Amino acid sequence: MTPVHEDRTPPRLVETAQRALLAMRLGDDAGALEAAALEALAADDTRELMLLLFGTCSEMVTTLGDGGAAPVKVQVFDAEGEEVPIDDADPPVRTAVRTLLAEVHGNTEDARQQLEIALDNASPDEVESLVVQALRWTMRLSTACLERGLPVEPWIAEALSD
């Protein structure tokens, strides 16, 4: 697996993602958002952080799905736990799913456009929700990969190790 961040993402954003994942692993969503330092990041850096997370999620979905031989299903649930169509989900969740699906299908430019639209129009709470969603997926997918003995980005494995 070629690391997503090689030659594209500044090391400081990888370190930011690691700190946020560590807080998320400890069950501290507020700490994860604080570690993500959204207020301190420029809009471009926030977008790049999100692309890093969604890009690694995409890699793990592909890995878990055996390169497409065993598709991984993406589902969206409402507050009551009922599955809902993507178009009926809250805007941050809709954006997260569409961004992930674009990345899984190898269309990073569409993923970037989804994030640009969302970040340009979202309230701070919606941006935070999108970041939390990306961190949760990164954590859950990496845990699933590790449990199955599948590869995970070294920076993620380091952030999630005991």
XYZ file of N, CA and C in Angstrom, residues 9-158:
450
model
N 0.804 15.517 1.266
C 0.309 16.121 2.485
C 1.473 16.517 3.387
N 1.495 17.766 3.814
C 2.569 18.182 4.716
C 2.567 17.351 6.002
N 3.750 17.020 6.507
C 3.842 16.219 7.735
C 3.044 16.807 8.898
N 2.934 18.118 8.984
C 2.184 18.724 10.092
C 0.706 18.336 10.034
N 0.160 18.132 8.834
C -1.236 17.703 8.742
C -1.381 16.233 9.123
N -0.386 15.427 8.793
C -0.398 14.025 9.220
C -0.342 13.968 10.743
N 0.515 14.793 11.346
C 0.621 14.834 12.811
C -0.683 15.333 13.438
N -1.322 16.302 12.813
C -2.615 16.791 13.298
C -3.636 15.661 13.264
N -3.675 14.917 12.168
C -4.602 13.791 12.045
C -4.305 12.736 13.103
N -3.035 12.472 13.368
C -2.663 11.488 14.390
C -3.168 11.916 15.767
N -2.949 13.176 16.131
C -3.406 13.655 17.445
C -4.929 13.553 17.557
N -5.619 13.902 16.487
C -7.082 13.833 16.507
C -7.558 12.380 16.609
N -6.895 11.460 15.906
C -7.263 10.040 15.997
C -7.011 9.481 17.384
N -5.923 9.894 18.002
C -5.630 9.444 19.359
C -6.736 9.887 20.311
N -7.142 11.137 20.224
C -8.235 11.621 21.069
C -9.522 10.854 20.775
N -9.789 10.591 19.512
C -10.992 9.844 19.124
C -10.936 8.434 19.709
N -9.757 7.806 19.657
C -9.587 6.458 20.220
C -9.900 6.452 21.708
N -9.594 7.552 22.372
C -9.844 7.668 23.808
C -11.288 8.081 24.104
N -12.103 8.202 23.050
C -13.518 8.527 23.226
C -13.783 10.001 23.468
N -12.855 10.854 23.096
C -12.968 12.277 23.365
C -13.179 13.045 22.062
N -14.446 13.134 21.614
C -14.752 13.852 20.369
C -14.317 15.312 20.443
N -14.578 15.959 21.584
C -14.183 17.365 21.738
C -12.663 17.497 21.656
N -11.959 16.569 22.281
C -10.494 16.575 22.210
C -9.994 16.324 20.804
N -10.709 15.479 20.060
C -10.333 15.207 18.673
C -10.481 16.470 17.838
N -11.565 17.196 18.052
C -11.760 18.448 17.319
C -10.719 19.484 17.724
N -10.407 19.524 19.018
C -9.368 20.444 19.479
C -8.020 20.080 18.848
N -7.725 18.789 18.804
C -6.468 18.328 18.199
C -6.433 18.631 16.711
N -7.595 18.589 16.055
C -7.651 18.901 14.627
C -7.379 20.377 14.372
N -7.510 21.198 15.416
C -7.163 22.623 15.356
C -7.794 23.323 14.158
N -9.091 23.123 13.966
C -9.756 23.671 12.790
C -9.667 25.191 12.714
N -9.764 25.863 13.879
C -9.698 27.326 13.856
C -8.323 27.816 13.416
N -7.288 27.038 13.725
C -5.920 27.451 13.395
C -5.540 27.104 11.955
N -6.263 26.176 11.362
C -5.928 25.762 9.998
C -6.537 26.709 8.971
N -5.803 26.952 7.936
C -6.355 27.686 6.799
C -7.369 26.780 6.109
N -8.263 27.366 5.340
C -9.291 26.572 4.652
C -8.651 25.494 3.780
N -7.555 25.826 3.106
C -6.877 24.836 2.265
C -6.354 23.675 3.097
N -5.820 23.971 4.280
C -5.299 22.917 5.153
C -6.420 22.032 5.688
N -7.559 22.637 6.020
C -8.696 21.840 6.479
C -9.129 20.883 5.377
N -9.207 21.389 4.157
C -9.588 20.539 3.026
C -8.565 19.425 2.828
N -7.275 19.744 2.919
C -6.231 18.729 2.742
C -6.259 17.691 3.867
N -6.540 18.132 5.081
C -6.682 17.191 6.202
C -7.829 16.225 5.929
N -8.946 16.770 5.453
C -10.110 15.940 5.148
C -9.793 14.973 4.002
N -9.101 15.453 2.974
C -8.739 14.572 1.856
C -7.789 13.471 2.318
N -6.895 13.787 3.243
C -6.011 12.768 3.802
C -6.833 11.682 4.490
N -7.772 12.092 5.331
C -8.594 11.120 6.058
C -9.471 10.306 5.109
N -10.158 10.971 4.196
C -11.022 10.243 3.273
C -10.214 9.377 2.310
N -9.031 9.828 1.931
C -8.167 9.021 1.064
C -7.729 7.739 1.746
N -7.356 7.836 3.018
C -6.962 6.624 3.739
C -8.166 5.734 3.994
N -9.327 6.339 4.248
C -10.549 5.529 4.402
C -10.833 4.764 3.110
N -10.669 5.433 1.990
C -10.882 4.798 0.694
C -9.956 3.599 0.513
N -8.688 3.779 0.842
C -7.732 2.666 0.745
C -8.185 1.486 1.597
N -8.642 1.797 2.817
C -9.043 0.712 3.721
C -10.325 0.034 3.262
N -11.256 0.800 2.696
C -12.477 0.197 2.141
C -12.099 -0.761 1.021
N -11.188 -0.332 0.163
C -10.728 -1.186 -0.934
C -10.033 -2.428 -0.387
N -9.198 -2.249 0.621
C -8.495 -3.379 1.227
C -9.483 -4.348 1.873
N -10.426 -3.814 2.632
C -11.430 -4.666 3.286
C -12.326 -5.360 2.267
N -12.557 -4.694 1.143
C -13.394 -5.257 0.093
C -12.614 -6.118 -0.873
N -11.396 -6.509 -0.495
C -10.555 -7.377 -1.315
C -10.400 -6.827 -2.726
N -10.105 -5.517 -2.793
C -9.872 -4.883 -4.084
C -11.101 -4.788 -4.964
N -12.274 -4.892 -4.386
C -13.515 -4.811 -5.153
C -14.201 -6.150 -5.315
N -13.519 -7.247 -4.944
C -14.103 -8.583 -5.074
C -15.217 -8.820 -4.056
N -15.135 -8.140 -2.917
C -16.150 -8.273 -1.868
C -16.563 -6.871 -1.447
N -17.518 -6.264 -2.145
C -17.871 -4.865 -1.898
C -18.209 -4.581 -0.435
N -17.811 -3.399 -0.003
C -18.126 -2.911 1.333
C -19.339 -2.001 1.202
N -20.351 -2.228 2.020
C -21.581 -1.456 1.944
C -21.484 -0.227 2.839
N -21.862 0.932 2.291
C -21.920 2.173 3.057
C -23.382 2.441 3.362
N -23.684 2.545 4.649
C -25.052 2.796 5.076
C -25.104 4.071 5.894
N -26.248 4.747 5.843
C -26.477 5.954 6.622
C -27.687 5.697 7.500
N -27.540 6.053 8.782
C -28.615 5.828 9.745
C -29.041 7.148 10.368
N -30.336 7.246 10.716
C -30.820 8.437 11.400
C -30.629 8.276 12.904
N -31.103 9.251 13.663
C -30.912 9.246 15.116
C -31.584 8.047 15.791
N -32.612 7.495 15.163
C -33.313 6.339 15.729
C -32.704 5.012 15.298
N -31.654 5.071 14.488
C -30.986 3.848 14.040
C -31.576 3.242 12.784
N -32.472 3.969 12.126
C -33.083 3.489 10.889
C -32.226 3.914 9.698
N -32.048 3.006 8.747
C -31.291 3.344 7.545
C -32.074 4.357 6.714
N -31.357 5.362 6.210
C -31.984 6.384 5.374
C -31.173 6.532 4.087
N -31.825 6.960 3.005
C -31.082 7.231 1.768
C -30.061 8.342 2.006
N -28.969 8.305 1.298
C -27.913 9.308 1.453
C -28.484 10.714 1.311
N -29.387 10.913 0.351
C -29.937 12.251 0.110
C -30.776 12.772 1.270
N -31.214 11.891 2.176
C -32.001 12.309 3.333
C -31.156 12.507 4.585
N -29.873 12.243 4.498
C -28.979 12.391 5.644
C -28.676 13.865 5.885
N -28.186 14.161 7.098
C -27.742 15.523 7.407
C -26.640 15.928 6.430
N -26.555 17.216 6.094
C -25.550 17.648 5.109
C -24.118 17.166 5.367
N -23.596 17.223 6.602
C -22.220 16.736 6.782
C -22.071 15.244 6.489
N -23.070 14.464 6.833
C -23.014 13.026 6.579
C -23.111 12.770 5.087
N -23.992 13.494 4.422
C -24.128 13.379 2.960
C -22.801 13.680 2.286
N -22.175 14.760 2.709
C -20.879 15.134 2.134
C -19.845 14.056 2.399
N -19.821 13.546 3.622
C -18.842 12.510 3.977
C -19.017 11.279 3.097
N -20.239 10.833 2.929
C -20.495 9.633 2.122
C -20.120 9.885 0.668
N -20.525 11.001 0.129
C -20.213 11.301 -1.277
C -18.709 11.454 -1.499
N -18.027 12.063 -0.533
C -16.579 12.217 -0.651
C -15.895 10.863 -0.609
N -16.311 10.029 0.342
C -15.727 8.692 0.446
C -15.984 7.882 -0.819
N -17.196 7.917 -1.323
C -17.513 7.155 -2.534
C -16.714 7.651 -3.738
N -16.527 8.963 -3.836
C -15.709 9.491 -4.931
C -14.279 8.968 -4.811
N -13.733 8.976 -3.607
C -12.367 8.470 -3.394
C -12.283 6.974 -3.698
N -13.259 6.209 -3.233
C -13.255 4.756 -3.467
C -13.258 4.461 -4.958
N -13.959 5.285 -5.717
C -14.024 5.078 -7.169
C -12.876 5.761 -7.908
N -11.886 6.229 -7.147
C -10.685 6.783 -7.759
C -10.826 8.184 -8.312
N -11.859 8.898 -7.887
C -12.073 10.237 -8.411
C -11.800 11.279 -7.328
N -10.518 11.502 -7.087
C -10.109 12.456 -6.055
C -10.574 13.865 -6.384
N -10.662 14.200 -7.656
C -11.119 15.547 -8.022
C -12.578 15.752 -7.600
N -13.440 14.757 -7.796
C -14.831 14.869 -7.323
C -14.874 14.958 -5.803
N -14.023 14.190 -5.130
C -13.962 14.246 -3.667
C -13.566 15.651 -3.223
N -12.575 16.210 -3.886
C -12.118 17.568 -3.562
C -13.259 18.570 -3.777
N -13.996 18.428 -4.865
C -15.110 19.344 -5.143
C -16.203 19.223 -4.092
N -16.523 17.989 -3.671
C -17.520 17.793 -2.614
C -17.108 18.545 -1.351
N -15.829 18.403 -0.983
C -15.344 19.074 0.222
C -15.320 20.586 0.067
N -14.922 21.070 -1.102
C -14.892 22.522 -1.321
C -16.284 23.120 -1.190
N -17.261 22.477 -1.797
C -18.640 22.961 -1.701
C -19.090 22.965 -0.248
N -18.828 21.868 0.455
C -19.244 21.761 1.847
C -18.542 22.789 2.724
N -17.236 22.903 2.579
C -16.489 23.817 3.438
C -16.815 25.281 3.137
N -17.144 25.584 1.890
C -17.504 26.959 1.537
C -18.875 27.350 2.073
N -19.753 26.365 2.257
C -21.133 26.666 2.629
C -21.536 26.195 4.025
N -20.679 25.459 4.687
C -21.043 24.859 5.970
C -20.815 25.809 7.134
N -21.641 25.633 8.127
C -21.425 26.350 9.385
C -20.261 25.676 10.116
N -19.677 26.332 11.099
C -18.596 25.700 11.864
C -19.015 24.362 12.476
N -20.256 24.251 12.943
C -20.739 22.990 13.513
C -20.778 21.882 12.469
N -21.170 22.228 11.248
C -21.221 21.234 10.182
C -19.814 20.784 9.782
N -18.864 21.710 9.770
C -17.475 21.341 9.475
C -16.962 20.398 10.558
N -17.256 20.720 11.816
C -16.839 19.842 12.912
C -17.460 18.462 12.778
N -18.726 18.412 12.413
C -19.404 17.133 12.226
C -18.754 16.320 11.114
N -18.365 16.974 10.050
C -17.699 16.305 8.933
C -16.344 15.754 9.367
N -15.600 16.523 10.142
C -14.303 16.073 10.646
C -14.478 14.876 11.571
N -15.445 14.939 12.478
C -15.704 13.822 13.389
C -16.075 12.570 12.604
N -16.899 12.726 11.581
C -17.288 11.569 10.757
C -16.064 10.944 10.097
N -15.199 11.771 9.528
C -13.992 11.256 8.866
C -13.073 10.564 9.873
N -12.939 11.132 11.057
C -12.093 10.515 12.088
C -12.683 9.185 12.556
N -13.998 9.145 12.759
C -14.642 7.890 13.193
C -14.454 6.803 12.145
N -14.677 7.141 10.881
C -14.501 6.144 9.831
C -13.059 5.680 9.752
N -12.133 6.619 9.876
C -10.717 6.252 9.835
C -10.396 5.282 10.960
N -10.887 5.584 12.149
C -10.628 4.731 13.306
C -11.289 3.352 13.130
N -12.550 3.339 12.740
C -13.276 2.065 12.610
C -12.722 1.199 11.480
N -12.443 1.806 10.358
C -11.908 1.035 9.233
C -10.514 0.501 9.541
N -9.682 1.314 10.183
C -8.337 0.843 10.525
C -8.404 -0.271 11.553
N -9.319 -0.166 12.503
C -9.491 -1.235 13.489
C -9.911 -2.528 12.794
N -10.841 -2.427 11.851
C -11.284 -3.608 11.105
C -10.135 -4.219 10.314
N -9.319 -3.372 9.695
C -8.169 -3.879 8.938
C -7.173 -4.566 9.872
N -6.852 -3.926 10.981
C -5.888 -4.498 11.918
C -6.379 -5.829 12.488
N -7.669 -5.908 12.798
C -8.240 -7.159 13.327
C -8.137 -8.294 12.320
N -8.134 -7.968 11.036
C -8.053 -8.981 9.978
C -6.621 -9.178 9.466
N -5.677 -8.481 10.094
C -4.294 -8.607 9.671
C -4.002 -7.936 8.339
N -4.810 -6.948 7.984
C -4.642 -6.223 6.726
C -3.824 -4.958 6.962
N -3.174 -4.446 5.921
C -2.316 -3.275 6.105
C -3.091 -2.004 6.435
N -2.443 -1.188 7.243
C -2.965 0.122 7.630
C -1.800 1.101 7.528
N -2.101 2.318 7.136
C -1.059 3.350 7.079
C -0.291 3.363 8.400
N 1.029 3.403 8.366
C 1.814 3.417 9.606
C 1.448 4.562 10.548
N 1.139 5.738 10.007
C 0.806 6.862 10.892
C -0.512 6.624 11.614
N -1.424 5.875 11.000
C -2.694 5.555 11.663
C -2.450 4.483 12.723
N -1.719 3.441 12.364
C -1.428 2.379 13.327
C -0.738 2.941 14.554
N 0.169 3.889 14.350
C 0.880 4.522 15.475
C -0.087 5.292 16.353
